[in-house]
Coordinates of C-alpha atoms and ligand atoms in Angstrom, one line a residue:
M649 CA -1.4 135.2 38.6
T650 CA -2.3 135.5 34.9
S651 CA -5.9 135.8 33.7
A652 CA -6.6 133.7 30.6
H653 CA -9.6 135.9 29.7
V654 CA -9.2 137.5 26.3
D655 CA -12.8 138.8 26.7
T656 CA -12.5 140.8 30.0
F657 CA -16.2 141.5 30.5
A658 CA -16.5 139.6 33.8
H659 CA -13.4 141.2 35.3
D660 CA -14.5 144.6 34.1
H661 CA -17.9 144.3 35.8
L662 CA -16.9 143.0 39.2
P663 CA -18.1 145.1 42.1
P664 CA -15.4 147.6 43.3
L665 CA -13.1 146.0 45.9
E666 CA -14.5 148.1 48.8
L667 CA -18.0 146.6 48.1
Q668 CA -16.8 143.0 48.0
P669 CA -17.1 140.8 51.0
E670 CA -14.1 139.8 53.0
F671 CA -12.9 136.3 51.9
L672 CA -11.5 133.8 54.4
F673 CA -9.1 131.1 53.4
D674 CA -8.1 129.5 56.6
G675 CA -6.5 126.1 56.6
P676 CA -4.7 123.9 54.1
D677 CA -7.9 122.9 52.2
L678 CA -8.4 126.4 51.0
Q679 CA -5.0 127.1 49.5
F680 CA -5.2 127.1 45.7
P681 CA -2.5 127.5 43.0
A682 CA -2.5 130.8 41.1
Q683 CA -3.4 129.0 37.8
L684 CA -6.5 126.8 38.3
N685 CA -9.1 125.4 36.0
C686 CA -11.8 123.7 38.1
A687 CA -12.7 121.3 35.2
T688 CA -9.1 119.9 35.4
E689 CA -9.5 119.3 39.1
L690 CA -13.0 117.9 39.0
L691 CA -13.0 115.9 35.8
D692 CA -9.6 115.3 34.1
R693 CA -7.8 114.6 37.3
W694 CA -9.5 111.2 37.7
V695 CA -8.5 110.1 34.2
T696 CA -4.9 111.3 34.8
Q697 CA -4.8 109.3 38.0
G698 CA -5.9 106.1 36.2
Q699 CA -9.5 106.2 37.4
G700 CA -11.0 107.0 34.0
D701 CA -13.1 103.8 34.1
R702 CA -15.0 104.8 37.2
L703 CA -18.7 105.4 36.8
C704 CA -19.3 109.2 36.6
V705 CA -22.8 110.2 35.3
Q706 CA -26.0 108.4 34.4
G707 CA -29.3 109.5 33.0
M708 CA -31.4 109.4 29.9
A709 CA -30.9 110.9 26.4
Q710 CA -33.8 110.6 24.0
G711 CA -35.1 107.5 25.6
V712 CA -31.7 105.8 25.9
R713 CA -30.2 105.1 29.3
L714 CA -26.7 106.4 29.5
R715 CA -23.9 105.3 31.8
W716 CA -20.8 107.4 31.3
T717 CA -17.4 106.9 33.0
Y718 CA -15.1 109.7 33.9
R719 CA -13.3 109.0 30.6
D720 CA -16.6 109.2 28.7
L721 CA -17.7 112.6 30.3
Q722 CA -14.2 113.9 29.7
A723 CA -14.3 112.9 26.0
Q724 CA -17.8 114.5 25.5
A725 CA -16.7 117.7 27.3
N726 CA -13.5 117.9 25.2
R727 CA -15.5 117.6 22.0
I728 CA -17.9 120.3 23.1
A729 CA -14.9 122.5 24.0
R730 CA -13.6 122.0 20.5
V731 CA -16.9 122.8 18.9
L732 CA -17.1 126.0 20.9
V733 CA -13.6 127.1 20.1
E734 CA -13.0 125.7 16.6
D735 CA -16.5 126.1 15.1
L736 CA -18.1 128.8 17.1
G737 CA -15.1 131.1 17.7
L738 CA -15.4 131.1 21.5
V739 CA -12.6 133.0 23.2
P740 CA -11.8 132.7 27.0
G741 CA -14.1 134.9 29.0
N742 CA -17.1 134.7 26.6
R743 CA -20.4 133.9 28.3
V744 CA -22.3 130.8 27.2
L745 CA -25.9 130.2 28.0
L746 CA -26.8 126.6 29.0
R747 CA -30.4 125.5 28.5
G748 CA -31.9 122.2 29.3
A749 CA -33.4 119.9 31.9
N750 CA -30.8 118.0 34.0
S751 CA -29.1 115.4 31.8
P752 CA -25.6 114.0 31.1
M753 CA -25.3 116.1 28.0
L754 CA -26.0 119.3 30.0
A755 CA -23.2 118.3 32.4
A756 CA -20.9 117.7 29.5
C757 CA -21.8 121.2 28.1
W758 CA -21.0 122.8 31.5
F759 CA -17.5 121.2 31.5
G760 CA -17.0 121.9 27.8
V761 CA -17.5 125.6 28.5
V762 CA -15.3 125.7 31.6
K763 CA -12.5 123.8 29.9
A764 CA -12.5 126.3 27.1
G765 CA -12.1 129.2 29.6
G766 CA -15.7 130.3 29.0
I767 CA -18.2 131.4 31.6
A768 CA -21.2 129.1 32.1
V769 CA -24.5 130.8 32.6
G770 CA -27.3 128.3 33.5
S771 CA -30.9 129.0 32.9
M772 CA -34.0 127.4 34.5
P773 CA -35.8 125.3 31.9
L774 CA -39.1 127.0 32.5
L775 CA -37.8 130.6 31.8
R776 CA -39.7 132.4 29.0
A777 CA -38.3 134.6 26.3
R778 CA -38.7 137.8 28.3
E779 CA -36.6 136.4 31.2
L780 CA -34.0 134.9 28.9
T781 CA -33.6 138.2 27.2
Q782 CA -32.9 139.9 30.5
I783 CA -30.2 137.3 31.3
V784 CA -28.6 137.4 27.9
T785 CA -28.6 141.2 27.9
K786 CA -27.2 141.6 31.4
A787 CA -24.4 139.0 31.0
E788 CA -23.7 140.0 27.3
I789 CA -24.0 136.3 26.4
S790 CA -22.5 135.4 23.0
H791 CA -23.1 131.7 22.7
A792 CA -25.9 129.3 23.7
L793 CA -26.0 125.5 24.0
C794 CA -29.7 124.6 24.2
D795 CA -31.8 121.4 24.4
A796 CA -33.6 121.1 21.1
R797 CA -36.9 120.8 23.0
L798 CA -36.4 124.3 24.4
A799 CA -35.4 125.9 21.1
D800 CA -38.6 127.9 20.6
E801 CA -38.4 130.1 23.6
L802 CA -34.8 130.9 23.0
A803 CA -35.4 131.7 19.3
Q804 CA -38.0 134.2 20.4
A805 CA -35.6 135.7 22.8
Q806 CA -32.8 135.9 20.3
A807 CA -34.7 138.6 18.3
G808 CA -34.1 141.0 21.2
C809 CA -30.6 139.8 22.0
P810 CA -28.0 141.3 19.7
T811 CA -25.0 139.9 21.6
L812 CA -26.2 136.3 21.2
K813 CA -24.6 135.3 17.8
R814 CA -24.2 131.5 18.0
V815 CA -26.9 129.0 19.2
L816 CA -26.4 125.2 18.9
H817 CA -29.0 122.6 19.9
F818 CA -28.3 119.3 21.5
H819 CA -30.4 116.2 22.0
T820 CA -31.0 116.3 18.2
P821 CA -30.0 114.1 15.3
S822 CA -29.9 117.2 13.1
A823 CA -26.8 117.5 10.9
D824 CA -25.9 121.0 12.3
G825 CA -26.7 120.0 15.9
L826 CA -24.1 119.8 18.7
E827 CA -23.9 116.0 18.6
A828 CA -23.2 115.9 14.8
R829 CA -20.4 118.5 15.2
M830 CA -19.0 116.6 18.2
A831 CA -18.7 113.5 16.2
A832 CA -16.3 115.2 13.9
K833 CA -13.9 116.2 16.7
P834 CA -11.2 114.3 18.5
A835 CA -11.8 113.5 22.2
T836 CA -8.8 115.5 23.4
F837 CA -8.6 119.1 24.5
D838 CA -6.0 121.2 26.4
N839 CA -7.9 123.0 29.1
V840 CA -7.4 126.8 29.0
D841 CA -4.9 127.7 31.8
T842 CA -7.2 130.1 33.7
S843 CA -6.3 132.0 36.8
R844 CA -8.0 131.0 40.1
D845 CA -9.6 134.4 40.0
D846 CA -11.1 134.1 36.5
T847 CA -14.9 133.9 36.6
C848 CA -16.2 130.5 35.4
L849 CA -19.8 130.8 36.3
I850 CA -22.5 133.4 36.5
A851 CA -25.5 132.2 38.4
F852 CA -28.7 134.3 38.2
T853 CA -30.9 134.5 41.3
S854 CA -34.5 133.6 40.9
G855 CA -35.4 137.1 42.0
T856 CA -39.0 137.6 42.9
T857 CA -39.1 141.2 42.0
G858 CA -37.1 143.4 39.6
Q859 CA -34.3 142.4 37.3
P860 CA -32.5 139.1 38.1
K861 CA -29.1 139.5 39.7
G862 CA -26.1 137.7 38.2
T863 CA -23.6 136.3 40.8
M864 CA -20.1 135.8 39.6
H865 CA -18.0 132.9 40.9
F866 CA -14.4 132.1 40.1
H867 CA -12.7 128.7 39.5
R868 CA -11.3 129.1 43.0
D869 CA -14.8 129.5 44.4
V870 CA -16.0 126.3 42.9
M871 CA -13.1 124.4 44.4
A872 CA -13.6 126.2 47.8
A873 CA -17.3 125.1 47.9
C874 CA -16.2 121.5 47.2
A875 CA -13.7 121.8 50.1
C876 CA -16.1 123.0 52.7
W877 CA -19.7 121.6 53.1
P878 CA -19.3 118.4 51.2
R879 CA -16.0 117.5 52.8
H880 CA -16.8 118.4 56.4
V881 CA -20.6 117.9 56.6
L882 CA -21.9 115.6 53.9
R883 CA -18.9 113.3 53.9
A884 CA -20.0 111.2 51.0
S885 CA -17.7 108.4 49.7
P886 CA -16.4 107.6 46.2
D887 CA -18.9 104.8 45.9
D888 CA -21.9 107.0 46.5
V889 CA -24.5 107.5 43.8
F890 CA -26.1 111.0 44.0
I891 CA -29.6 111.8 42.7
G892 CA -32.0 114.7 43.1
S893 CA -34.2 117.4 41.7
P894 CA -32.6 120.9 41.7
P895 CA -31.7 122.1 38.2
L896 CA -28.0 122.5 37.4
A897 CA -28.9 126.1 36.6
F898 CA -29.5 126.5 40.4
T899 CA -26.2 126.4 42.3
F900 CA -27.9 124.0 44.8
G901 CA -28.2 121.5 42.0
L902 CA -24.9 122.3 40.3
G903 CA -23.0 121.7 43.5
G904 CA -25.1 118.8 44.9
L905 CA -25.6 116.9 41.7
L906 CA -22.4 117.6 39.7
L907 CA -19.5 119.4 41.4
F908 CA -19.6 117.6 44.7
P909 CA -19.9 114.0 43.5
L910 CA -17.1 114.6 40.9
A911 CA -14.9 116.3 43.5
I912 CA -14.6 112.9 45.3
G913 CA -14.8 110.5 42.3
A914 CA -18.3 109.5 43.0
S915 CA -21.2 109.3 40.5
T916 CA -24.3 111.2 39.8
V917 CA -27.7 110.5 38.2
L918 CA -29.1 113.4 36.2
V919 CA -32.8 112.9 35.6
E920 CA -34.9 115.3 33.6
K921 CA -38.0 114.6 35.6
A922 CA -37.3 114.5 39.3
T923 CA -40.7 115.4 40.7
P924 CA -41.8 113.8 44.0
D925 CA -43.9 111.3 41.8
A926 CA -40.9 110.3 39.7
L927 CA -37.9 110.5 42.1
P928 CA -38.7 107.4 44.3
A929 CA -38.8 105.1 41.2
A930 CA -35.5 106.7 40.0
I931 CA -33.9 106.1 43.4
A932 CA -34.9 102.5 43.2
A933 CA -33.8 102.0 39.6
Y934 CA -30.3 103.5 40.1
R935 CA -29.8 102.3 43.7
A936 CA -29.1 105.9 44.6
T937 CA -27.4 106.6 47.9
V938 CA -27.4 110.4 48.4
C939 CA -30.6 112.3 47.7
V940 CA -30.6 116.1 47.2
T941 CA -33.9 118.0 47.1
A942 CA -36.1 120.6 48.7
P943 CA -38.2 120.2 51.9
T944 CA -41.5 120.1 50.2
S945 CA -40.3 117.4 47.9
Y946 CA -39.3 115.2 50.9
R947 CA -42.7 115.8 52.4
A948 CA -44.5 114.7 49.2
M949 CA -42.2 111.8 48.7
A950 CA -42.6 110.4 52.2
A951 CA -46.2 109.7 51.4
Q952 CA -45.3 107.9 48.1
L953 CA -42.3 105.9 49.2
A954 CA -44.3 102.7 50.0
G955 CA -44.1 100.5 46.9
H956 CA -40.6 101.7 46.0
D957 CA -37.3 100.2 47.2
A958 CA -35.5 103.1 48.7
S959 CA -33.2 100.9 50.8
S960 CA -30.1 102.1 48.9
L961 CA -30.4 105.6 50.3
R962 CA -28.0 106.6 53.1
K963 CA -27.8 110.4 53.1
C964 CA -30.6 112.9 52.4
V965 CA -29.9 116.6 51.9
S966 CA -32.5 119.3 52.2
A967 CA -32.0 123.0 51.2
G968 CA -33.7 125.9 49.5
E969 CA -36.2 126.6 52.3
A970 CA -36.4 126.0 56.0
L971 CA -36.9 122.3 56.9
P972 CA -39.9 122.0 59.2
A973 CA -39.5 119.6 62.1
A974 CA -42.6 117.8 61.0
T975 CA -41.0 117.0 57.6
R976 CA -37.8 115.8 59.2
R977 CA -40.0 113.4 61.3
L978 CA -42.1 112.2 58.4
W979 CA -38.9 111.3 56.4
K980 CA -37.3 109.6 59.3
D981 CA -40.3 107.5 59.9
A982 CA -40.5 106.6 56.2
T983 CA -36.8 105.8 55.7
G984 CA -35.0 105.8 59.0
I985 CA -32.7 108.6 57.7
E986 CA -31.9 111.7 59.7
M987 CA -31.9 114.5 57.0
I988 CA -29.0 116.9 56.6
D989 CA -30.4 120.5 56.4
G990 CA -28.3 123.4 55.1
I991 CA -28.8 127.0 54.2
G992 CA -27.0 128.2 51.1
S993 CA -27.6 130.9 48.5
T994 CA -26.8 131.7 45.0
E995 CA -24.6 134.6 46.2
M996 CA -22.6 132.3 48.5
L997 CA -22.5 129.6 45.8
H998 CA -23.5 126.8 48.2
I999 CA -24.2 125.8 51.9
F1000 CA -22.6 127.8 54.7
I1001 CA -24.7 126.7 57.8
S1002 CA -25.6 123.1 58.3
H1003 CA -25.2 120.0 60.5
D1004 CA -24.4 116.3 60.0
E1005 CA -26.7 113.5 60.8
A1006 CA -25.4 113.1 64.3
H1007 CA -25.9 116.8 65.2
A1008 CA -29.3 117.4 63.6
R1009 CA -31.6 119.4 65.7
P1010 CA -35.3 119.5 64.6
G1011 CA -36.2 123.1 63.6
A1012 CA -32.6 124.4 63.5
T1013 CA -30.4 124.8 60.5
G1014 CA -27.1 124.0 62.3
T1015 CA -23.8 125.8 62.8
A1016 CA -21.3 127.5 60.5
V1017 CA -19.8 125.1 58.1
P1018 CA -16.0 124.8 58.6
G1019 CA -14.4 127.6 56.5
Y1020 CA -17.3 130.0 57.2
V1021 CA -18.1 132.2 60.1
A1022 CA -21.6 133.5 60.9
R1023 CA -23.3 135.9 63.3
V1024 CA -26.7 137.5 64.0
I1025 CA -26.6 141.3 64.0
D1026 CA -29.0 144.2 64.6
D1027 CA -29.8 146.9 62.1
A1028 CA -26.7 148.8 63.1
G1029 CA -24.5 145.8 62.5
R1030 CA -23.9 145.0 66.2
P1031 CA -23.8 141.3 67.2
L1032 CA -26.9 140.2 69.1
Q1033 CA -27.1 137.9 72.2
P1034 CA -28.3 134.3 71.9
G1035 CA -32.1 134.2 71.7
Q1036 CA -32.4 137.6 70.0
I1037 CA -33.7 137.7 66.4
G1038 CA -31.7 139.6 63.9
R1039 CA -30.1 139.6 60.5
L1040 CA -27.9 136.7 59.4
A1041 CA -24.3 137.7 58.4
V1042 CA -21.7 135.3 57.0
K1043 CA -18.2 135.2 55.6
G1044 CA -16.0 132.5 54.1
P1045 CA -14.1 131.5 51.1
T1046 CA -17.0 132.3 48.8
G1047 CA -19.2 135.4 48.8
C1048 CA -21.4 137.8 46.9
R1049 CA -20.1 139.5 43.7
Y1050 CA -23.1 140.8 41.7
L1051 CA -22.5 141.5 38.1
A1052 CA -22.8 145.3 37.7
D1053 CA -25.5 145.7 40.3
E1054 CA -26.3 148.4 42.8
R1055 CA -27.8 145.8 45.1
Q1056 CA -24.2 144.7 46.0
R1057 CA -24.5 147.4 48.7
Q1058 CA -27.5 145.6 50.3
Y1059 CA -26.0 142.1 50.3
V1060 CA -22.5 143.1 51.4
Q1061 CA -22.0 145.4 54.3
D1062 CA -18.7 145.9 56.3
G1063 CA -17.3 142.8 54.5
W1064 CA -20.2 140.6 55.7
N1065 CA -22.7 138.9 53.4
L1066 CA -26.2 139.6 54.5
T1067 CA -28.5 136.9 53.2
G1068 CA -31.8 138.7 53.9
D1069 CA -32.7 136.1 56.5
A1070 CA -33.9 136.6 60.1
Y1071 CA -32.2 134.1 62.5
L1072 CA -31.5 133.6 66.1
V1073 CA -28.8 131.6 67.8
D1074 CA -30.0 129.3 70.5
E1075 CA -28.2 128.6 73.8
D1076 CA -26.2 125.8 72.3
G1077 CA -25.0 127.9 69.3
Y1078 CA -27.4 126.5 66.7
Y1079 CA -28.8 128.9 64.1
V1080 CA -32.6 128.8 64.0
Y1081 CA -34.3 130.2 61.0
Q1082 CA -37.2 132.7 61.5
A1083 CA -38.2 134.2 58.1
R1084 CA -36.8 136.2 55.3
T1085 CA -36.3 139.6 56.9
D1086 CA -38.9 141.2 54.6
D1087 CA -41.3 138.4 55.4
M1088 CA -41.6 139.0 59.1
I1089 CA -45.2 139.5 60.1
V1090 CA -45.8 142.4 62.6
S1091 CA -49.1 141.9 64.3
G1092 CA -50.3 143.9 67.3
G1093 CA -46.7 144.9 68.0
Y1094 CA -45.4 141.3 67.9
N1095 CA -42.9 140.0 65.4
I1096 CA -43.9 136.7 64.0
G1097 CA -42.1 134.5 61.5
G1098 CA -44.4 132.8 59.1
P1099 CA -42.3 129.6 58.9
E1100 CA -42.7 129.0 62.6
V1101 CA -46.5 129.0 62.3
E1102 CA -46.2 126.8 59.1
A1103 CA -44.0 124.3 61.0
V1104 CA -46.8 123.9 63.6
L1105 CA -49.6 123.6 61.1
L1106 CA -47.6 120.9 59.2
L1107 CA -47.7 118.8 62.4
H1108 CA -51.5 118.5 62.0
P1109 CA -52.4 115.2 60.3
K1110 CA -54.9 116.9 57.9
V1111 CA -52.4 119.4 56.5
A1112 CA -50.4 118.6 53.4
E1113 CA -48.8 122.0 52.7
C1114 CA -49.2 125.5 54.0
G1115 CA -48.0 129.0 53.6
V1116 CA -48.3 131.8 56.3
V1117 CA -48.1 135.5 55.6
G1118 CA -49.2 138.8 57.0
A1119 CA -52.6 140.2 55.8
P1120 CA -53.3 143.9 56.3
H1121 CA -55.6 144.6 59.3
A1122 CA -57.1 147.9 60.5
E1123 CA -56.3 147.6 64.2
R1124 CA -53.4 145.2 64.4
G1125 CA -51.5 146.4 61.4
Q1126 CA -51.2 142.8 60.1
I1127 CA -52.8 139.5 61.1
V1128 CA -51.3 136.1 60.6
K1129 CA -53.0 134.4 57.6
A1130 CA -52.5 130.7 56.7
Y1131 CA -53.1 129.2 53.2
V1132 CA -53.6 125.5 53.7
V1133 CA -53.6 122.6 51.3
L1134 CA -55.4 119.6 52.9
R1135 CA -54.4 116.0 52.6
A1136 CA -56.7 113.9 50.4
G1137 CA -60.0 112.9 52.1
H1138 CA -60.4 116.0 54.2
A1139 CA -62.9 118.7 53.5
P1140 CA -62.5 122.4 54.3
G1141 CA -64.9 124.2 56.5
D1142 CA -65.4 126.6 59.5
E1143 CA -65.0 123.7 61.9
L1144 CA -61.6 122.7 60.5
V1145 CA -60.5 126.4 60.7
R1146 CA -61.2 126.4 64.4
E1147 CA -59.6 123.0 64.8
L1148 CA -56.4 124.2 63.2
Q1149 CA -56.4 127.5 65.1
D1150 CA -56.8 125.6 68.4
F1151 CA -54.0 123.3 67.4
V1152 CA -51.6 126.1 66.8
K1153 CA -52.6 127.9 70.1
A1154 CA -51.8 124.7 72.0
Q1155 CA -48.3 124.4 70.5
I1156 CA -46.9 128.0 70.4
A1157 CA -47.6 131.4 71.9
P1158 CA -51.3 132.1 71.2
Y1159 CA -50.6 135.5 69.6
K1160 CA -49.0 133.7 66.7
Y1161 CA -52.1 131.7 65.7
P1162 CA -53.5 132.3 62.3
R1163 CA -56.6 134.6 62.7
A1164 CA -57.4 133.8 59.0
I1165 CA -57.2 130.5 57.3
E1166 CA -58.0 129.9 53.6
F1167 CA -58.0 126.5 51.9
R1168 CA -56.3 126.0 48.6
D1169 CA -55.7 123.2 46.1
A1170 CA -52.0 124.2 45.6
L1171 CA -49.6 126.8 46.7
P1172 CA -47.5 129.1 44.4
R1173 CA -43.9 127.9 44.1
T1174 CA -40.8 128.7 42.1
E1175 CA -39.1 126.2 39.9
T1176 CA -36.7 125.6 42.7
G1177 CA -39.5 124.6 45.1
K1178 CA -39.6 127.8 47.1
L1179 CA -42.9 129.1 48.4
Q1180 CA -43.7 132.4 46.7
R1181 CA -44.8 134.3 49.8
F1182 CA -45.1 137.5 47.8
V1183 CA -47.8 136.0 45.8
L1184 CA -49.7 135.0 48.9
R1185 CA -49.2 138.4 50.4
R1186 CA -50.5 140.1 47.3
E1187 CA -53.6 137.9 47.5
A1188 CA -54.0 138.6 51.2
R1189 CA -53.9 142.3 50.4
A1190 CA -56.6 142.0 47.7
Ligands
3UK1263 C1 -33.4 130.4 51.8 C2 -33.1 128.5 53.4 C3 -33.9 128.2 55.6 C4 -32.8 131.5 52.5 C5 -29.4 127.5 47.8 C6 -28.4 125.6 48.9 O1 -31.6 128.3 48.2 C7 -30.5 128.5 47.7 O2 -30.2 129.7 47.0 P1 -31.2 130.9 46.6 O3 -30.4 132.0 46.2 O4 -32.0 131.3 48.0 C8 -31.3 131.6 49.2 C9 -32.3 131.8 50.3 O5 -33.1 130.6 50.4 N1 -32.9 129.1 52.2 C10 -32.1 128.3 51.5 N2 -31.8 127.1 52.2 C11 -32.4 127.3 53.4 N3 -33.8 128.9 54.5 N4 -33.2 126.9 55.7 C12 -32.5 126.5 54.6 N5 -32.0 125.2 54.7 O6 -33.8 132.6 52.6 C13 -31.6 131.9 51.7 O7 -31.2 133.2 51.9 O8 -32.3 130.4 45.7 C14 -29.4 126.5 48.8 C15 -27.3 125.6 48.1 C16 -27.3 126.6 47.1 C17 -28.3 127.5 46.9 N6 -28.2 128.4 45.9

């Protein structure tokens, strides 16, 4: 096995072997050749096999609707690889920052970097200069490909980023922009012959506290992710048209909206604006068949679907947060579709516990995806019995490798990846999410998972959204506190507080009911749609 990396930074900053998780490669799907470039497998392969005219990626660029075939995307990625190598002096192993909302050009940039043996580092479009500086510094990023509309924030960051020497902008007619340089290059490129164990991707976690963590993934990991959840659970077909909201900088979006459709020769729609207001119209316009987004987005879309033709949809994937049973129900009533829920993480690259449509169980995430094993353990690492709440531990062909980070010891213990989630396994072997382990509420000696209370509140017809956290309390230690956003046309008040409290008490053990309820116009969320419970907790403390 020969690494192609001339710049050995990634290899030099892997966690020591004894701190890495155990990797499992059982079965013929998970055997990979020693030399492997995932761009060859996901993109060039189709052109080589005579399928270059198949539709690959659609979207908008500067107001123009694009429809690229596999051959088109390959040509664009090849030109970008040439610009990186020939004009910007990229050598294999260099890190390249990618910045932009989802678009065909951003996808071409990802493949351009990976073809050239570089390491793609995505960044959420809303990141500010301070956060960009942290990422560039941590990953010692040398190059950036950046949407011209996001140029300012990166320019501000660059002042504090001595490693970042070359920045090119795309989506610009400028003579020294990426497109102008691409136009001067032939559409061919020989992909760098990377090892399956060369890093091709560093994904930063959207950490809520402290420095962001960079997770390193190899060419092999990308192909392994494609061989597990999409092949065994999603089971999409080459004629499927994928669409959705998660940014390509988030591995949920990278896999669900780029790697997985391409792995099977299907096509993807990359829309810049995929909010719940905009997505239904896009689904109708592109006749999309597979939708990938977060639970809250489905909940908001369910209310707006009338008036849009969503009849093309056949599979809907939810991840990023627990999927409440009420949201599954709303979506099924609106579309007839049973959603596919799955838990994944940036560290694991993609989804490792899930279920298909036929095995969906409201309120449960599912079972270990083929290729992965999972268990629920206590604080000493001992497996627990069904029904007991403990820490989720997983192993499979992908796993956590933090870039030079002490926190590796927390995520990986005894070869298992510990995701930080509290789970139980029910009598039938389904994994049921409780809370993030550090989000568990302890009230009067009881352990209460906020999401369970949220799931009940969401069943109430007047509740649009809610977040439940522990608020400090003199006698009980903590009390359950709910922050509630009401549906249009309902007014907050003491009477409604009592109504919601009684509603919860009638559905689950009364000790779990929210002793405090506060009404809000909106809830704090990350760019990936996750509820920021730490913000609510901070407010509950104040
Ligand atoms: C939570 C879920 C319950 C859970 C992700 C799919 O979310 C992703 O990655 P992140 O690193 O966060 C990981 C954490 O998010 N979570 C995600 N999905 C679910 N909780 N049910 C779910 N279905 O706390 C997990 O540890 O941002 C999701 C694919 C790729 C991803 N990166």
